[in-house]
């Protein structure tokens, strides 16, 4: 009996080749973190990707080989585990016969999926992978990234300080996580920009992504009297750190919290403590890009949550892919890949055009939380509010 | 060499935080000592406590500290059926089955929290949650001071419970020799259930303190699981005051480690210490032998 | 303290008739043959599933040897997987070793880790051993994350492209064959008796002249060798290794779940468990919210109602039917 059970089970498993696909659908796959620590990002991405696909389908679909076909987006949860991203990508390509992929988020996951797609010669577009980290993996042939460059992100605060002539004691404390982009921004770009701008880095500390306590480094930053604190950390850590700074009585004049202060959750969780915190951003509904304000409104009315930049980059990434399929007029992966290379259009997130390294840069702006609202304060031509300087002291 | 202010403040903070770590570890220690239960869902119970408090705060405006005992009681109530349904039937079948069951519970709890509260990072807001307290050169977060005081009180209360009440007697009897205790008329199953509930309550209350001092998401629990184990082993399983001492020692050591090597090594230092103690004195540094 | 040592968890390997007895002597080689002949019929998807399955079975068998047969419930699986993966990447990148050679060498590096930590962990009994291995695994992961020598949180990238899905499948099948052979030898030779003796009562075993440390070390070394090679294969498949993915607790958890669900201390437990877990993961992958919660629920149900796993349940039914 056991023999039969095992053989039957094995047969079922090995025979799981059946794919319930309608022949006249274009399948796109996406493996994103819908659970685990990055589930927040996954939720935005799911909305962005699905909305783009829905819009295309409502307009009649994409014309391929002369016939209009609907697009089917197949999403799998990679549980914030790069092993699962790799397996999911393989499954989406083999079983679901995805003609192209949309990427996950953060370098570890994006790389895992992109490497599989690359090997299987399947085009993959990601809107959630910092460009230097993306480019440092290998010269890509089938993976494409639109996002910000860590250099722009790192230099933005310094540019802002210079342009607005903000007065500080020019002492900087750097607190960064040791993930790929944290290392680059906090370990290389900020120190270099500081040096170039005549600032002195009086304190530099790094920590892993799952740390919760930062009391030592905050105490040291405080005692080193730094007027400027540059932090690179993910939201849970940024929130904890902001709290611990207040608990330690450390109030720098300028507080930049890259990545971590970006989502609405930061402002919600930090309350009054969020006021004055600066973060580099690449999108705001007020930007003069087609459909920007509408996208935010749609998201908020459909999900009853506050908008995030990530709806824009994921929506745009999906649109880039869909436009490429339409331009290629075919589900042949090579043709789609060639069409992506020719992308040159302004999407909801901004102008997208890929360079030889398959990356497309989104310009960085500095945003600041003011009374629970995210206000663009720099550069001048994008600003829709006034900078609060210095950081208000915790009451 | 960091300056004196930083050093003393860091040590003081570590000391105080250690008290909170002790409260968290206490729950684990009791369960381990009495029921031989390796509670792999301990971290999730902690986070549940934080979320419970968050719920009370956002819906009914209940201050985290004021609502602390309520959260503890609620958690105990929730934990009781868990124990009865899932763990009690597995008694006598070795340590592994209950351990894996609790592991399954931890997965379910994490996902329930995810469904109920989303993955957004939360934190418990209160006037004392993000303000410093200074005494001369020493500055510590106010919440650490409050948390320490509460933890010590709770630890003492639990100690009194275990050493001076009838229930405590039954608890000690059940942990020393369940068969003899049963022969003497102790309802061992009931003792186990209540012990588990007590452990869960301690974890939840510790979670409220953590949630007020830091931030939390559905997956935050895992970090505190190992630290709790380390404290438990340091102190010797089931040794209540030992847990307090071990927690404080852990807090101090972590702070020193963080100061010396960077905050990233904070947990690492704790783990290394844990391993050393395990290797050379598994019965714990503070215990006087036995068990 | 003696009450802490509670190793009588696993079912003793039976020699009765039926599956776990003489029948399995030819079942597994037949299975391997079938799997070897299957590829031309298999789609890429099936090959990928096959790869994952074989890898997980290898890990589960190794863990089963340690925990089921040896009573050493280790929560440190991830360490050996990670070491294997990183070593393979290093060997291929730095010394250009061909994959077929790098895999066993990576396995040996995992054995090295086992040998290094064994004097410390084998002092610990029962519960303390379990928690100690968990602490070690976490400490190693933290070290890898914080230390930039091995790439820190970014990790390392494989410089050479690994073989395609089919090639990976062959490697995995080879590993499975090696594992089957090793496990068969380990569970049928005198070693299994020695191991069982040590598991049941280490001190008594020492009294009658068995050397517990050596026996435990052999089991540990064998298990870690297999785990290291499995990690190496996973590293090959990903082409990128980083600490959260390779040293993360999900490996330990997966293996634990598989063996518990399948049946601990039973020869085919890992196989049945792995098939079940992978099949469920695939079926539920299209309904992400359900998957994780359901895995936890099933784990609990199996532990509660089928403590010897699915295989144990099946055995009970067959015996009951007689």
PDB file of N, CA, C and O in Angstrom, chain C residues 255-316:
ATOM      1  N   UNK C 255      13.151  21.239   6.666  1.00  0.00           N
ATOM      2  CA  UNK C 255      13.579  19.869   6.918  1.00  0.00           C
ATOM      3  C   UNK C 255      12.824  19.260   8.096  1.00  0.00           C
ATOM      4  O   UNK C 255      12.356  18.124   8.051  1.00  0.00           O
ATOM      5  N   UNK C 256      12.703  20.052   9.129  1.00  0.00           N
ATOM      6  CA  UNK C 256      11.979  19.611  10.317  1.00  0.00           C
ATOM      7  C   UNK C 256      10.554  19.233   9.961  1.00  0.00           C
ATOM      8  O   UNK C 256      10.057  18.159  10.322  1.00  0.00           O
ATOM      9  N   UNK C 257       9.894  20.127   9.229  1.00  0.00           N
ATOM     10  CA  UNK C 257       8.513  19.881   8.853  1.00  0.00           C
ATOM     11  C   UNK C 257       8.409  18.600   8.033  1.00  0.00           C
ATOM     12  O   UNK C 257       7.531  17.774   8.274  1.00  0.00           O
ATOM     13  N   UNK C 258       9.309  18.452   7.091  1.00  0.00           N
ATOM     14  CA  UNK C 258       9.242  17.285   6.208  1.00  0.00           C
ATOM     15  C   UNK C 258       9.369  15.989   6.988  1.00  0.00           C
ATOM     16  O   UNK C 258       8.590  15.055   6.815  1.00  0.00           O
ATOM     17  N   UNK C 259      10.348  15.934   7.862  1.00  0.00           N
ATOM     18  CA  UNK C 259      10.569  14.679   8.571  1.00  0.00           C
ATOM     19  C   UNK C 259       9.431  14.404   9.542  1.00  0.00           C
ATOM     20  O   UNK C 259       8.982  13.268   9.692  1.00  0.00           O
ATOM     21  N   UNK C 260       8.959  15.442  10.193  1.00  0.00           N
ATOM     22  CA  UNK C 260       7.863  15.227  11.138  1.00  0.00           C
ATOM     23  C   UNK C 260       6.618  14.773  10.409  1.00  0.00           C
ATOM     24  O   UNK C 260       5.948  13.843  10.830  1.00  0.00           O
ATOM     25  N   UNK C 261       6.301  15.453   9.313  1.00  0.00           N
ATOM     26  CA  UNK C 261       5.100  15.092   8.574  1.00  0.00           C
ATOM     27  C   UNK C 261       5.236  13.707   7.956  1.00  0.00           C
ATOM     28  O   UNK C 261       4.314  12.912   7.964  1.00  0.00           O
ATOM     29  N   UNK C 262       6.417  13.424   7.442  1.00  0.00           N
ATOM     30  CA  UNK C 262       6.602  12.133   6.793  1.00  0.00           C
ATOM     31  C   UNK C 262       6.688  10.993   7.783  1.00  0.00           C
ATOM     32  O   UNK C 262       6.106   9.939   7.582  1.00  0.00           O
ATOM     33  N   UNK C 263       7.413  11.221   8.847  1.00  0.00           N
ATOM     34  CA  UNK C 263       7.584  10.148   9.807  1.00  0.00           C
ATOM     35  C   UNK C 263       9.042  10.031  10.178  1.00  0.00           C
ATOM     36  O   UNK C 263       9.886   9.700   9.374  1.00  0.00           O
ATOM     37  N   UNK C 264       9.313  10.309  11.451  1.00  0.00           N
ATOM     38  CA  UNK C 264      10.683  10.361  11.914  1.00  0.00           C
ATOM     39  C   UNK C 264      11.211   8.967  12.196  1.00  0.00           C
ATOM     40  O   UNK C 264      10.478   8.121  12.678  1.00  0.00           O
ATOM     41  N   UNK C 265      12.455   8.741  11.925  1.00  0.00           N
ATOM     42  CA  UNK C 265      13.026   7.449  12.272  1.00  0.00           C
ATOM     43  C   UNK C 265      12.519   6.326  11.376  1.00  0.00           C
ATOM     44  O   UNK C 265      12.788   5.155  11.629  1.00  0.00           O
ATOM     45  N   UNK C 266      11.794   6.690  10.346  1.00  0.00           N
ATOM     46  CA  UNK C 266      11.341   5.688   9.391  1.00  0.00           C
ATOM     47  C   UNK C 266      12.061   5.909   8.081  1.00  0.00           C
ATOM     48  O   UNK C 266      12.280   7.035   7.672  1.00  0.00           O
ATOM     49  N   UNK C 267      12.409   4.852   7.441  1.00  0.00           N
ATOM     50  CA  UNK C 267      13.278   4.941   6.284  1.00  0.00           C
ATOM     51  C   UNK C 267      12.693   5.789   5.160  1.00  0.00           C
ATOM     52  O   UNK C 267      13.388   6.550   4.520  1.00  0.00           O
ATOM     53  N   UNK C 268      11.391   5.639   4.898  1.00  0.00           N
ATOM     54  CA  UNK C 268      10.825   6.418   3.795  1.00  0.00           C
ATOM     55  C   UNK C 268      10.087   7.668   4.261  1.00  0.00           C
ATOM     56  O   UNK C 268       9.485   8.370   3.473  1.00  0.00           O
ATOM     57  N   UNK C 269      10.151   7.934   5.565  1.00  0.00           N
ATOM     58  CA  UNK C 269       9.502   9.123   6.090  1.00  0.00           C
ATOM     59  C   UNK C 269       9.888  10.385   5.346  1.00  0.00           C
ATOM     60  O   UNK C 269       9.024  11.147   4.883  1.00  0.00           O
ATOM     61  N   UNK C 270      11.196  10.654   5.204  1.00  0.00           N
ATOM     62  CA  UNK C 270      11.605  11.873   4.520  1.00  0.00           C
ATOM     63  C   UNK C 270      11.060  11.979   3.104  1.00  0.00           C
ATOM     64  O   UNK C 270      10.688  13.064   2.656  1.00  0.00           O
ATOM     65  N   UNK C 271      10.999  10.855   2.420  1.00  0.00           N
ATOM     66  CA  UNK C 271      10.551  10.914   1.026  1.00  0.00           C
ATOM     67  C   UNK C 271       9.085  11.311   0.956  1.00  0.00           C
ATOM     68  O   UNK C 271       8.698  12.221   0.223  1.00  0.00           O
ATOM     69  N   UNK C 272       8.280  10.618   1.749  1.00  0.00           N
ATOM     70  CA  UNK C 272       6.851  10.938   1.752  1.00  0.00           C
ATOM     71  C   UNK C 272       6.618  12.364   2.219  1.00  0.00           C
ATOM     72  O   UNK C 272       5.841  13.126   1.642  1.00  0.00           O
ATOM     73  N   UNK C 273       7.333  12.755   3.279  1.00  0.00           N
ATOM     74  CA  UNK C 273       7.185  14.104   3.799  1.00  0.00           C
ATOM     75  C   UNK C 273       7.533  15.152   2.761  1.00  0.00           C
ATOM     76  O   UNK C 273       6.811  16.138   2.585  1.00  0.00           O
ATOM     77  N   UNK C 274       8.635  14.941   2.057  1.00  0.00           N
ATOM     78  CA  UNK C 274       9.064  15.919   1.072  1.00  0.00           C
ATOM     79  C   UNK C 274       8.051  16.044  -0.053  1.00  0.00           C
ATOM     80  O   UNK C 274       7.709  17.141  -0.485  1.00  0.00           O
ATOM     81  N   UNK C 275       7.571  14.906  -0.534  1.00  0.00           N
ATOM     82  CA  UNK C 275       6.575  14.946  -1.609  1.00  0.00           C
ATOM     83  C   UNK C 275       5.353  15.722  -1.150  1.00  0.00           C
ATOM     84  O   UNK C 275       4.825  16.579  -1.858  1.00  0.00           O
ATOM     85  N   UNK C 276       4.914  15.433   0.058  1.00  0.00           N
ATOM     86  CA  UNK C 276       3.735  16.105   0.586  1.00  0.00           C
ATOM     87  C   UNK C 276       3.955  17.599   0.680  1.00  0.00           C
ATOM     88  O   UNK C 276       3.145  18.398   0.219  1.00  0.00           O
ATOM     89  N   UNK C 277       5.076  17.997   1.289  1.00  0.00           N
ATOM     90  CA  UNK C 277       5.327  19.424   1.503  1.00  0.00           C
ATOM     91  C   UNK C 277       5.476  20.163   0.185  1.00  0.00           C
ATOM     92  O   UNK C 277       4.922  21.242  -0.009  1.00  0.00           O
ATOM     93  N   UNK C 278       6.231  19.585  -0.737  1.00  0.00           N
ATOM     94  CA  UNK C 278       6.429  20.264  -2.017  1.00  0.00           C
ATOM     95  C   UNK C 278       5.119  20.345  -2.800  1.00  0.00           C
ATOM     96  O   UNK C 278       4.787  21.382  -3.379  1.00  0.00           O
ATOM     97  N   UNK C 279       4.376  19.245  -2.795  1.00  0.00           N
ATOM     98  CA  UNK C 279       3.102  19.261  -3.519  1.00  0.00           C
ATOM     99  C   UNK C 279       2.178  20.320  -2.949  1.00  0.00           C
ATOM    100  O   UNK C 279       1.552  21.091  -3.681  1.00  0.00           O
ATOM    101  N   UNK C 280       2.113  20.376  -1.623  1.00  0.00           N
ATOM    102  CA  UNK C 280       1.250  21.367  -1.002  1.00  0.00           C
ATOM    103  C   UNK C 280       1.716  22.773  -1.319  1.00  0.00           C
ATOM    104  O   UNK C 280       0.913  23.653  -1.616  1.00  0.00           O
ATOM    105  N   UNK C 281       3.007  23.001  -1.245  1.00  0.00           N
ATOM    106  CA  UNK C 281       3.537  24.334  -1.543  1.00  0.00           C
ATOM    107  C   UNK C 281       3.166  24.744  -2.959  1.00  0.00           C
ATOM    108  O   UNK C 281       2.788  25.884  -3.215  1.00  0.00           O
ATOM    109  N   UNK C 282       3.278  23.807  -3.885  1.00  0.00           N
ATOM    110  CA  UNK C 282       2.952  24.125  -5.265  1.00  0.00           C
ATOM    111  C   UNK C 282       1.474  24.400  -5.436  1.00  0.00           C
ATOM    112  O   UNK C 282       1.074  25.367  -6.083  1.00  0.00           O
ATOM    113  N   UNK C 283       0.638  23.550  -4.838  1.00  0.00           N
ATOM    114  CA  UNK C 283      -0.797  23.744  -4.984  1.00  0.00           C
ATOM    115  C   UNK C 283      -1.244  25.056  -4.364  1.00  0.00           C
ATOM    116  O   UNK C 283      -2.105  25.750  -4.885  1.00  0.00           O
ATOM    117  N   UNK C 284      -0.626  25.388  -3.232  1.00  0.00           N
ATOM    118  CA  UNK C 284      -1.041  26.607  -2.543  1.00  0.00           C
ATOM    119  C   UNK C 284      -0.321  27.850  -3.039  1.00  0.00           C
ATOM    120  O   UNK C 284      -0.680  28.957  -2.661  1.00  0.00           O
ATOM    121  N   UNK C 285       0.676  27.680  -3.877  1.00  0.00           N
ATOM    122  CA  UNK C 285       1.436  28.837  -4.321  1.00  0.00           C
ATOM    123  C   UNK C 285       0.552  29.820  -5.063  1.00  0.00           C
ATOM    124  O   UNK C 285       0.835  31.009  -5.111  1.00  0.00           O
ATOM    125  N   UNK C 286      -0.501  29.297  -5.608  1.00  0.00           N
ATOM    126  CA  UNK C 286      -1.399  30.186  -6.319  1.00  0.00           C
ATOM    127  C   UNK C 286      -2.375  30.872  -5.377  1.00  0.00           C
ATOM    128  O   UNK C 286      -3.142  31.722  -5.783  1.00  0.00           O
ATOM    129  N   UNK C 287      -2.332  30.505  -4.126  1.00  0.00           N
ATOM    130  CA  UNK C 287      -3.157  31.172  -3.123  1.00  0.00           C
ATOM    131  C   UNK C 287      -2.273  31.533  -1.945  1.00  0.00           C
ATOM    132  O   UNK C 287      -2.366  30.949  -0.881  1.00  0.00           O
ATOM    133  N   UNK C 288      -1.395  32.532  -2.152  1.00  0.00           N
ATOM    134  CA  UNK C 288      -0.310  32.779  -1.188  1.00  0.00           C
ATOM    135  C   UNK C 288      -0.772  32.961   0.245  1.00  0.00           C
ATOM    136  O   UNK C 288      -0.116  32.499   1.162  1.00  0.00           O
ATOM    137  N   UNK C 289      -1.861  33.621   0.474  1.00  0.00           N
ATOM    138  CA  UNK C 289      -2.247  33.918   1.855  1.00  0.00           C
ATOM    139  C   UNK C 289      -2.494  32.632   2.632  1.00  0.00           C
ATOM    140  O   UNK C 289      -2.218  32.544   3.812  1.00  0.00           O
ATOM    141  N   UNK C 290      -2.994  31.630   1.926  1.00  0.00           N
ATOM    142  CA  UNK C 290      -3.339  30.399   2.627  1.00  0.00           C
ATOM    143  C   UNK C 290      -2.118  29.585   3.010  1.00  0.00           C
ATOM    144  O   UNK C 290      -2.043  29.002   4.066  1.00  0.00           O
ATOM    145  N   UNK C 291      -1.180  29.538   2.089  1.00  0.00           N
ATOM    146  CA  UNK C 291      -0.073  28.585   2.198  1.00  0.00           C
ATOM    147  C   UNK C 291       0.569  28.486   3.565  1.00  0.00           C
ATOM    148  O   UNK C 291       0.555  27.443   4.186  1.00  0.00           O
ATOM    149  N   UNK C 292       1.123  29.583   4.048  1.00  0.00           N
ATOM    150  CA  UNK C 292       1.884  29.498   5.287  1.00  0.00           C
ATOM    151  C   UNK C 292       1.035  29.056   6.463  1.00  0.00           C
ATOM    152  O   UNK C 292       1.434  28.217   7.242  1.00  0.00           O
ATOM    153  N   UNK C 293      -0.142  29.667   6.583  1.00  0.00           N
ATOM    154  CA  UNK C 293      -0.978  29.319   7.728  1.00  0.00           C
ATOM    155  C   UNK C 293      -1.345  27.846   7.656  1.00  0.00           C
ATOM    156  O   UNK C 293      -1.364  27.148   8.661  1.00  0.00           O
ATOM    157  N   UNK C 294      -1.602  27.369   6.450  1.00  0.00           N
ATOM    158  CA  UNK C 294      -1.990  25.972   6.302  1.00  0.00           C
ATOM    159  C   UNK C 294      -0.846  25.041   6.659  1.00  0.00           C
ATOM    160  O   UNK C 294      -1.034  23.992   7.272  1.00  0.00           O
ATOM    161  N   UNK C 295       0.377  25.413   6.261  1.00  0.00           N
ATOM    162  CA  UNK C 295       1.530  24.578   6.599  1.00  0.00           C
ATOM    163  C   UNK C 295       1.614  24.411   8.104  1.00  0.00           C
ATOM    164  O   UNK C 295       1.789  23.301   8.612  1.00  0.00           O
ATOM    165  N   UNK C 296       1.464  25.508   8.811  1.00  0.00           N
ATOM    166  CA  UNK C 296       1.527  25.449  10.265  1.00  0.00           C
ATOM    167  C   UNK C 296       0.421  24.559  10.808  1.00  0.00           C
ATOM    168  O   UNK C 296       0.644  23.724  11.689  1.00  0.00           O
ATOM    169  N   UNK C 297      -0.773  24.724  10.259  1.00  0.00           N
ATOM    170  CA  UNK C 297      -1.913  23.950  10.730  1.00  0.00           C
ATOM    171  C   UNK C 297      -1.695  22.464  10.502  1.00  0.00           C
ATOM    172  O   UNK C 297      -1.915  21.635  11.381  1.00  0.00           O
ATOM    173  N   UNK C 298      -1.237  22.123   9.321  1.00  0.00           N
ATOM    174  CA  UNK C 298      -1.011  20.715   9.001  1.00  0.00           C
ATOM    175  C   UNK C 298       0.049  20.120   9.898  1.00  0.00           C
ATOM    176  O   UNK C 298      -0.077  18.997  10.389  1.00  0.00           O
ATOM    177  N   UNK C 299       1.079  20.905  10.140  1.00  0.00           N
ATOM    178  CA  UNK C 299       2.127  20.446  11.036  1.00  0.00           C
ATOM    179  C   UNK C 299       1.536  20.086  12.384  1.00  0.00           C
ATOM    180  O   UNK C 299       1.790  19.013  12.941  1.00  0.00           O
ATOM    181  N   UNK C 300       0.717  20.991  12.901  1.00  0.00           N
ATOM    182  CA  UNK C 300       0.105  20.757  14.205  1.00  0.00           C
ATOM    183  C   UNK C 300      -0.784  19.524  14.174  1.00  0.00           C
ATOM    184  O   UNK C 300      -0.740  18.679  15.066  1.00  0.00           O
ATOM    185  N   UNK C 301      -1.603  19.412  13.133  1.00  0.00           N
ATOM    186  CA  UNK C 301      -2.521  18.278  13.042  1.00  0.00           C
ATOM    187  C   UNK C 301      -1.761  16.958  12.975  1.00  0.00           C
ATOM    188  O   UNK C 301      -2.115  15.985  13.642  1.00  0.00           O
ATOM    189  N   UNK C 302      -0.710  16.948  12.169  1.00  0.00           N
ATOM    190  CA  UNK C 302       0.053  15.710  12.027  1.00  0.00           C
ATOM    191  C   UNK C 302       0.668  15.324  13.360  1.00  0.00           C
ATOM    192  O   UNK C 302       0.594  14.169  13.779  1.00  0.00           O
ATOM    193  N   UNK C 303       1.236  16.319  14.037  1.00  0.00           N
ATOM    194  CA  UNK C 303       1.865  16.009  15.316  1.00  0.00           C
ATOM    195  C   UNK C 303       0.836  15.477  16.286  1.00  0.00           C
ATOM    196  O   UNK C 303       1.083  14.549  17.048  1.00  0.00           O
ATOM    197  N   UNK C 304      -0.345  16.053  16.257  1.00  0.00           N
ATOM    198  CA  UNK C 304      -1.372  15.680  17.208  1.00  0.00           C
ATOM    199  C   UNK C 304      -1.954  14.319  16.908  1.00  0.00           C
ATOM    200  O   UNK C 304      -2.116  13.493  17.792  1.00  0.00           O
ATOM    201  N   UNK C 305      -2.258  14.078  15.653  1.00  0.00           N
ATOM    202  CA  UNK C 305      -3.001  12.861  15.332  1.00  0.00           C
ATOM    203  C   UNK C 305      -2.186  11.778  14.647  1.00  0.00           C
ATOM    204  O   UNK C 305      -2.595  10.639  14.573  1.00  0.00           O
ATOM    205  N   UNK C 306      -1.050  12.154  14.143  1.00  0.00           N
ATOM    206  CA  UNK C 306      -0.222  11.155  13.469  1.00  0.00           C
ATOM    207  C   UNK C 306       1.217  11.369  13.869  1.00  0.00           C
ATOM    208  O   UNK C 306       2.052  11.734  13.055  1.00  0.00           O
ATOM    209  N   UNK C 307       1.526  11.134  15.136  1.00  0.00           N
ATOM    210  CA  UNK C 307       2.854  11.476  15.642  1.00  0.00           C
ATOM    211  C   UNK C 307       3.983  10.752  14.959  1.00  0.00           C
ATOM    212  O   UNK C 307       5.123  11.206  15.018  1.00  0.00           O
ATOM    213  N   UNK C 308       3.673   9.636  14.296  1.00  0.00           N
ATOM    214  CA  UNK C 308       4.758   8.991  13.563  1.00  0.00           C
ATOM    215  C   UNK C 308       4.697   9.352  12.077  1.00  0.00           C
ATOM    216  O   UNK C 308       5.183   8.632  11.231  1.00  0.00           O
ATOM    217  N   UNK C 309       4.031  10.453  11.832  1.00  0.00           N
ATOM    218  CA  UNK C 309       4.018  10.960  10.477  1.00  0.00           C
ATOM    219  C   UNK C 309       3.048  10.192   9.581  1.00  0.00           C
ATOM    220  O   UNK C 309       2.344   9.279  10.009  1.00  0.00           O
ATOM    221  N   UNK C 310       3.032  10.587   8.342  1.00  0.00           N
ATOM    222  CA  UNK C 310       2.120   9.973   7.380  1.00  0.00           C
ATOM    223  C   UNK C 310       2.463   8.503   7.158  1.00  0.00           C
ATOM    224  O   UNK C 310       1.581   7.656   7.030  1.00  0.00           O
ATOM    225  N   UNK C 311       3.748   8.232   7.098  1.00  0.00           N
ATOM    226  CA  UNK C 311       4.149   6.842   6.895  1.00  0.00           C
ATOM    227  C   UNK C 311       3.717   6.002   8.087  1.00  0.00           C
ATOM    228  O   UNK C 311       3.205   4.885   7.944  1.00  0.00           O
ATOM    229  N   UNK C 312       3.921   6.560   9.281  1.00  0.00           N
ATOM    230  CA  UNK C 312       3.489   5.842  10.475  1.00  0.00           C
ATOM    231  C   UNK C 312       1.997   5.579  10.446  1.00  0.00           C
ATOM    232  O   UNK C 312       1.528   4.506  10.826  1.00  0.00           O
ATOM    233  N   UNK C 313       1.257   6.581   9.991  1.00  0.00           N
ATOM    234  CA  UNK C 313      -0.191   6.455   9.888  1.00  0.00           C
ATOM    235  C   UNK C 313      -0.557   5.345   8.923  1.00  0.00           C
ATOM    236  O   UNK C 313      -1.417   4.499   9.196  1.00  0.00           O
ATOM    237  N   UNK C 314       0.117   5.353   7.784  1.00  0.00           N
ATOM    238  CA  UNK C 314      -0.152   4.334   6.779  1.00  0.00           C
ATOM    239  C   UNK C 314       0.174   2.945   7.310  1.00  0.00           C
ATOM    240  O   UNK C 314      -0.570   1.992   7.099  1.00  0.00           O
ATOM    241  N   UNK C 315       1.277   2.858   8.023  1.00  0.00           N
ATOM    242  CA  UNK C 315       1.666   1.559   8.583  1.00  0.00           C
ATOM    243  C   UNK C 315       0.631   1.074   9.571  1.00  0.00           C
ATOM    244  O   UNK C 315       0.268  -0.105   9.602  1.00  0.00           O
ATOM    245  N   UNK C 316       0.159   2.045  10.370  1.00  0.00           N
ATOM    246  CA  UNK C 316      -0.852   1.677  11.361  1.00  0.00           C
ATOM    247  C   UNK C 316      -2.090   1.130  10.679  1.00  0.00           C
ATOM    248  O   UNK C 316      -2.679   0.163  11.117  1.00  0.00           O
TER     249      UNK C 316
END
